[in-house]
Amino acid sequence: MPGVIPRSFYDREARVVARDLLGTIFVRQEPEGELRGRIVETEAYEGRNDPGSHAFRGPTERTQVMFGPAGHLYVYRSYGVHWCVNVVTNATGDAGAVLLRALEPIAGIDRMRARRDRTALEDLCSGPGKLCQAYGITREQNGVDLESRLIWIEDDGFDASDVVTTARVGLSAGRETQLRFFLRGNAFVSRGRPSV
DNA sequence: GACCAGATTGTCT
DNA sequence: GACAATCTGGTCA
């Protein structure tokens, strides 16, 4: 039975939420219909103790959402070119977020293809910048509540037990922690996988 | 298939 | 003024 994930799910440590989000479905409601994609890759970002996190230096205007209540979206611009989405977590009294790195497209694929200007399914959402483009997510979605009817995440009982854990991607700091999670063997996982 | 450089702008020092 | 949680397209093999 499809079920929207409640706020209490997000109100835990980022690394736990990141692991548990694998296999769930990220949904955005649009006038033309829903966009749906299964989450196949995530990364956890913690608070002041995590040098790889935007929250490491404490709250700023940009990162204030990460210090707010769990279950909201944190959207930021990367390299001046791409948008990236995070889900705000909590439970430690500190900041925390989970970066959605890759999705497997399920519905609304025509709109994803139009926005991405790509046809291959594996090329629509296989990276944090790509999935934001496919979903049309920008700064306007920063702070959106996942219990609103705009964007939410569902659990459909998918078996996500076969998970690989590695170091995070693209960071200059905080590489020593294993906070990246993805479904083993999934074709929609982003590049940037460790050699081997 | 693997490796490399360029794009481009908000945010922080 | 420098840098960044990335993607793309080029080159070389």
Coordinates of C-alpha atoms (C1' of nucleotides) in Angstrom, one line a residue:
Chain A
M1 CA 0.0 0.0 0.0
P2 CA 1.4 3.4 -1.0
G3 CA 2.1 5.5 2.1
V4 CA 3.4 9.1 2.4
I5 CA 6.3 9.1 4.8
P6 CA 5.5 11.2 7.9
R7 CA 7.7 13.8 9.5
S8 CA 8.7 11.5 12.3
F9 CA 10.7 9.4 9.8
Y10 CA 12.9 12.4 9.0
D11 CA 13.3 13.3 12.7
R12 CA 16.3 11.0 13.2
E13 CA 20.1 11.1 12.5
A14 CA 20.9 11.9 8.9
R15 CA 22.9 8.7 8.3
V16 CA 19.9 6.6 9.4
V17 CA 17.4 8.6 7.3
A18 CA 19.8 8.4 4.2
R19 CA 19.9 4.6 4.5
D20 CA 16.2 4.2 5.0
L21 CA 15.3 6.5 2.1
L22 CA 16.8 4.1 -0.4
G23 CA 14.0 2.4 -2.4
T24 CA 11.3 5.0 -1.6
I25 CA 9.7 7.2 -4.2
F26 CA 10.2 10.9 -4.6
V27 CA 7.1 12.6 -5.9
R28 CA 6.4 16.1 -7.2
Q29 CA 2.8 17.2 -8.0
E30 CA 2.5 19.3 -11.1
P31 CA -0.6 20.5 -13.0
E32 CA 0.2 18.0 -15.8
G33 CA 0.4 15.1 -13.3
E34 CA 2.9 13.6 -10.8
L35 CA 6.6 13.1 -11.4
R36 CA 7.8 10.0 -9.7
G37 CA 11.2 8.4 -9.2
R38 CA 12.7 5.8 -7.0
I39 CA 15.5 6.9 -4.8
V40 CA 18.6 4.8 -5.5
E41 CA 21.4 6.9 -4.1
T42 CA 21.8 9.3 -1.1
E43 CA 24.4 11.0 1.0
A44 CA 24.2 12.0 4.6
Y45 CA 25.4 15.4 5.8
E46 CA 25.5 16.2 9.5
G47 CA 25.9 19.4 11.4
R48 CA 28.8 21.2 13.2
N49 CA 30.8 18.1 13.5
D50 CA 30.8 17.3 9.8
P51 CA 33.5 19.2 7.8
G52 CA 31.8 18.2 4.6
S53 CA 28.5 19.8 5.5
H54 CA 27.3 23.3 4.7
A55 CA 26.2 23.5 8.3
F56 CA 29.8 22.9 9.6
R57 CA 30.4 26.6 10.2
G58 CA 27.0 27.2 11.8
P59 CA 23.8 28.7 10.5
T60 CA 23.9 31.3 7.7
E61 CA 21.2 32.8 5.6
R62 CA 21.8 30.0 3.0
T63 CA 21.8 27.1 5.5
Q64 CA 19.1 28.1 7.9
V65 CA 16.7 25.5 6.6
M66 CA 19.1 22.8 7.6
F67 CA 18.8 24.0 11.2
G68 CA 15.1 24.1 11.0
P69 CA 12.5 21.3 11.6
A70 CA 12.9 17.9 9.9
G71 CA 11.0 17.0 6.8
H72 CA 11.6 20.1 4.7
L73 CA 13.6 20.5 1.5
Y74 CA 17.0 22.3 1.4
V75 CA 17.9 23.4 -2.1
Y76 CA 21.2 25.0 -3.0
R77 CA 23.1 26.0 -6.1
S78 CA 26.3 24.1 -6.9
Y79 CA 29.2 25.3 -9.0
G80 CA 27.0 28.2 -10.1
V81 CA 25.3 25.9 -12.6
H82 CA 23.3 23.1 -10.9
W83 CA 20.7 22.8 -8.2
C84 CA 20.8 20.1 -5.6
V85 CA 18.0 18.9 -3.3
N86 CA 18.3 17.7 0.3
V87 CA 15.8 16.5 2.9
V88 CA 16.3 18.1 6.3
T89 CA 16.7 15.6 9.1
N90 CA 17.2 16.1 12.9
A91 CA 17.2 14.2 16.1
T92 CA 20.6 15.3 17.4
G93 CA 19.5 18.9 18.1
D94 CA 22.0 19.8 15.4
A95 CA 21.6 20.5 11.7
G96 CA 21.4 17.5 9.3
A97 CA 20.3 16.7 5.8
V98 CA 20.3 14.0 3.2
L99 CA 21.3 14.7 -0.3
L100 CA 19.3 12.9 -3.0
R101 CA 21.9 11.9 -5.5
A102 CA 20.1 9.7 -8.0
L103 CA 16.6 8.5 -8.9
E104 CA 15.1 5.8 -11.2
P105 CA 12.4 7.5 -13.3
I106 CA 8.9 6.0 -12.9
A107 CA 6.3 8.5 -14.0
G108 CA 6.2 11.9 -15.8
I109 CA 9.1 10.7 -17.9
D110 CA 8.1 12.8 -20.9
R111 CA 8.4 16.0 -18.9
M112 CA 11.8 14.8 -17.5
R113 CA 13.0 14.2 -21.0
A114 CA 11.9 17.6 -22.2
R115 CA 13.6 19.4 -19.3
R116 CA 16.8 17.4 -19.6
D117 CA 16.9 17.3 -23.4
R118 CA 17.9 13.7 -23.1
T119 CA 16.0 10.5 -24.0
A120 CA 18.0 7.7 -22.2
L121 CA 16.3 6.8 -18.9
E122 CA 19.6 6.4 -17.2
D123 CA 20.5 9.9 -18.1
L124 CA 17.5 11.7 -16.6
C125 CA 18.1 11.5 -12.9
S126 CA 21.5 9.8 -12.4
G127 CA 23.1 12.7 -10.4
P128 CA 22.1 15.4 -8.0
G129 CA 22.1 18.2 -10.6
K130 CA 20.4 16.1 -13.1
L131 CA 17.4 15.0 -11.0
C132 CA 16.8 18.7 -10.0
Q133 CA 16.7 19.6 -13.7
A134 CA 14.4 16.7 -14.5
Y135 CA 12.0 17.7 -11.6
G136 CA 12.3 21.4 -12.3
I137 CA 13.5 22.0 -8.8
T138 CA 15.1 25.4 -8.1
R139 CA 15.5 27.9 -5.2
E140 CA 11.7 28.3 -5.3
Q141 CA 11.4 24.8 -3.7
N142 CA 13.8 25.7 -0.9
G143 CA 12.1 25.1 2.5
V144 CA 9.1 23.2 1.0
D145 CA 7.4 21.0 3.6
L146 CA 7.3 17.3 2.7
E147 CA 3.9 17.0 4.4
S148 CA 2.6 19.6 1.9
R149 CA 0.9 18.3 -1.2
L150 CA 3.5 19.8 -3.5
I151 CA 6.4 17.4 -3.0
W152 CA 6.6 14.3 -0.8
I153 CA 8.2 10.9 -0.5
E154 CA 6.3 7.5 -0.4
D155 CA 7.2 4.0 0.7
D156 CA 5.7 1.3 -1.5
G157 CA 7.4 -1.6 0.3
F158 CA 10.3 -1.9 -2.1
D159 CA 13.1 -4.3 -0.9
A160 CA 16.1 -2.1 -0.4
S161 CA 18.2 -4.5 1.7
D162 CA 21.2 -4.8 -0.7
V163 CA 22.9 -1.5 -0.1
V164 CA 26.5 -0.4 -0.7
T165 CA 28.2 2.2 1.6
T166 CA 31.1 4.3 0.4
A167 CA 32.8 7.7 1.0
R168 CA 30.9 10.7 -0.2
V169 CA 31.5 12.3 -3.7
G170 CA 33.0 15.6 -4.7
L171 CA 34.1 16.8 -1.3
S172 CA 37.4 18.4 -0.3
A173 CA 36.7 17.8 3.4
G174 CA 35.1 15.0 5.3
R175 CA 36.1 12.2 2.9
E176 CA 37.0 9.8 5.7
T177 CA 33.4 9.0 6.6
Q178 CA 31.3 6.5 4.8
L179 CA 28.0 8.4 4.4
R180 CA 27.1 7.6 0.8
F181 CA 24.5 4.9 0.2
F182 CA 23.2 3.3 -3.0
L183 CA 21.4 0.2 -4.2
R184 CA 23.9 -2.5 -5.3
G185 CA 24.0 -3.0 -9.1
N186 CA 21.4 -0.3 -9.9
A187 CA 21.8 1.2 -13.3
F188 CA 20.6 4.7 -12.2
V189 CA 23.3 5.4 -9.6
S190 CA 25.4 8.5 -10.5
R191 CA 28.9 8.3 -11.7
G192 CA 31.6 9.3 -9.2
R193 CA 31.6 5.7 -7.9
P194 CA 35.0 4.7 -6.4
S195 CA 37.3 3.0 -8.8
V196 CA 36.8 -0.8 -8.5
Chain B
dG1 C1' 36.4 3.5 -21.4
dA2 C1' 39.1 6.8 -18.7
dC3 C1' 40.8 11.2 -17.8
dC4 C1' 40.6 16.4 -18.0
dA5 C1' 39.1 21.2 -18.4
dG6 C1' 35.5 24.7 -18.7
dA7 C1' 31.2 26.7 -17.4
dT8 C1' 29.0 30.1 -14.1
dT9 C1' 27.1 32.5 -9.9
dG10 C1' 25.7 32.5 -5.0
dT11 C1' 27.9 32.6 -0.7
dC12 C1' 31.4 33.3 2.6
dT13 C1' 36.2 35.3 4.0
Chain C
dG1 C1' 38.2 37.6 -4.4
dA2 C1' 38.1 32.6 -4.1
dC3 C1' 35.7 28.6 -4.0
dA4 C1' 32.1 25.0 -4.5
dA5 C1' 27.9 18.4 -2.1
dT6 C1' 28.5 18.9 -10.7
dC7 C1' 27.8 18.0 -15.6
dT8 C1' 29.2 18.0 -20.2
dG9 C1' 31.9 17.3 -24.0
dG10 C1' 36.4 16.9 -25.7
dT11 C1' 40.8 14.1 -26.2
dC12 C1' 43.5 10.0 -26.0
dA13 C1' 43.9 5.0 -26.1

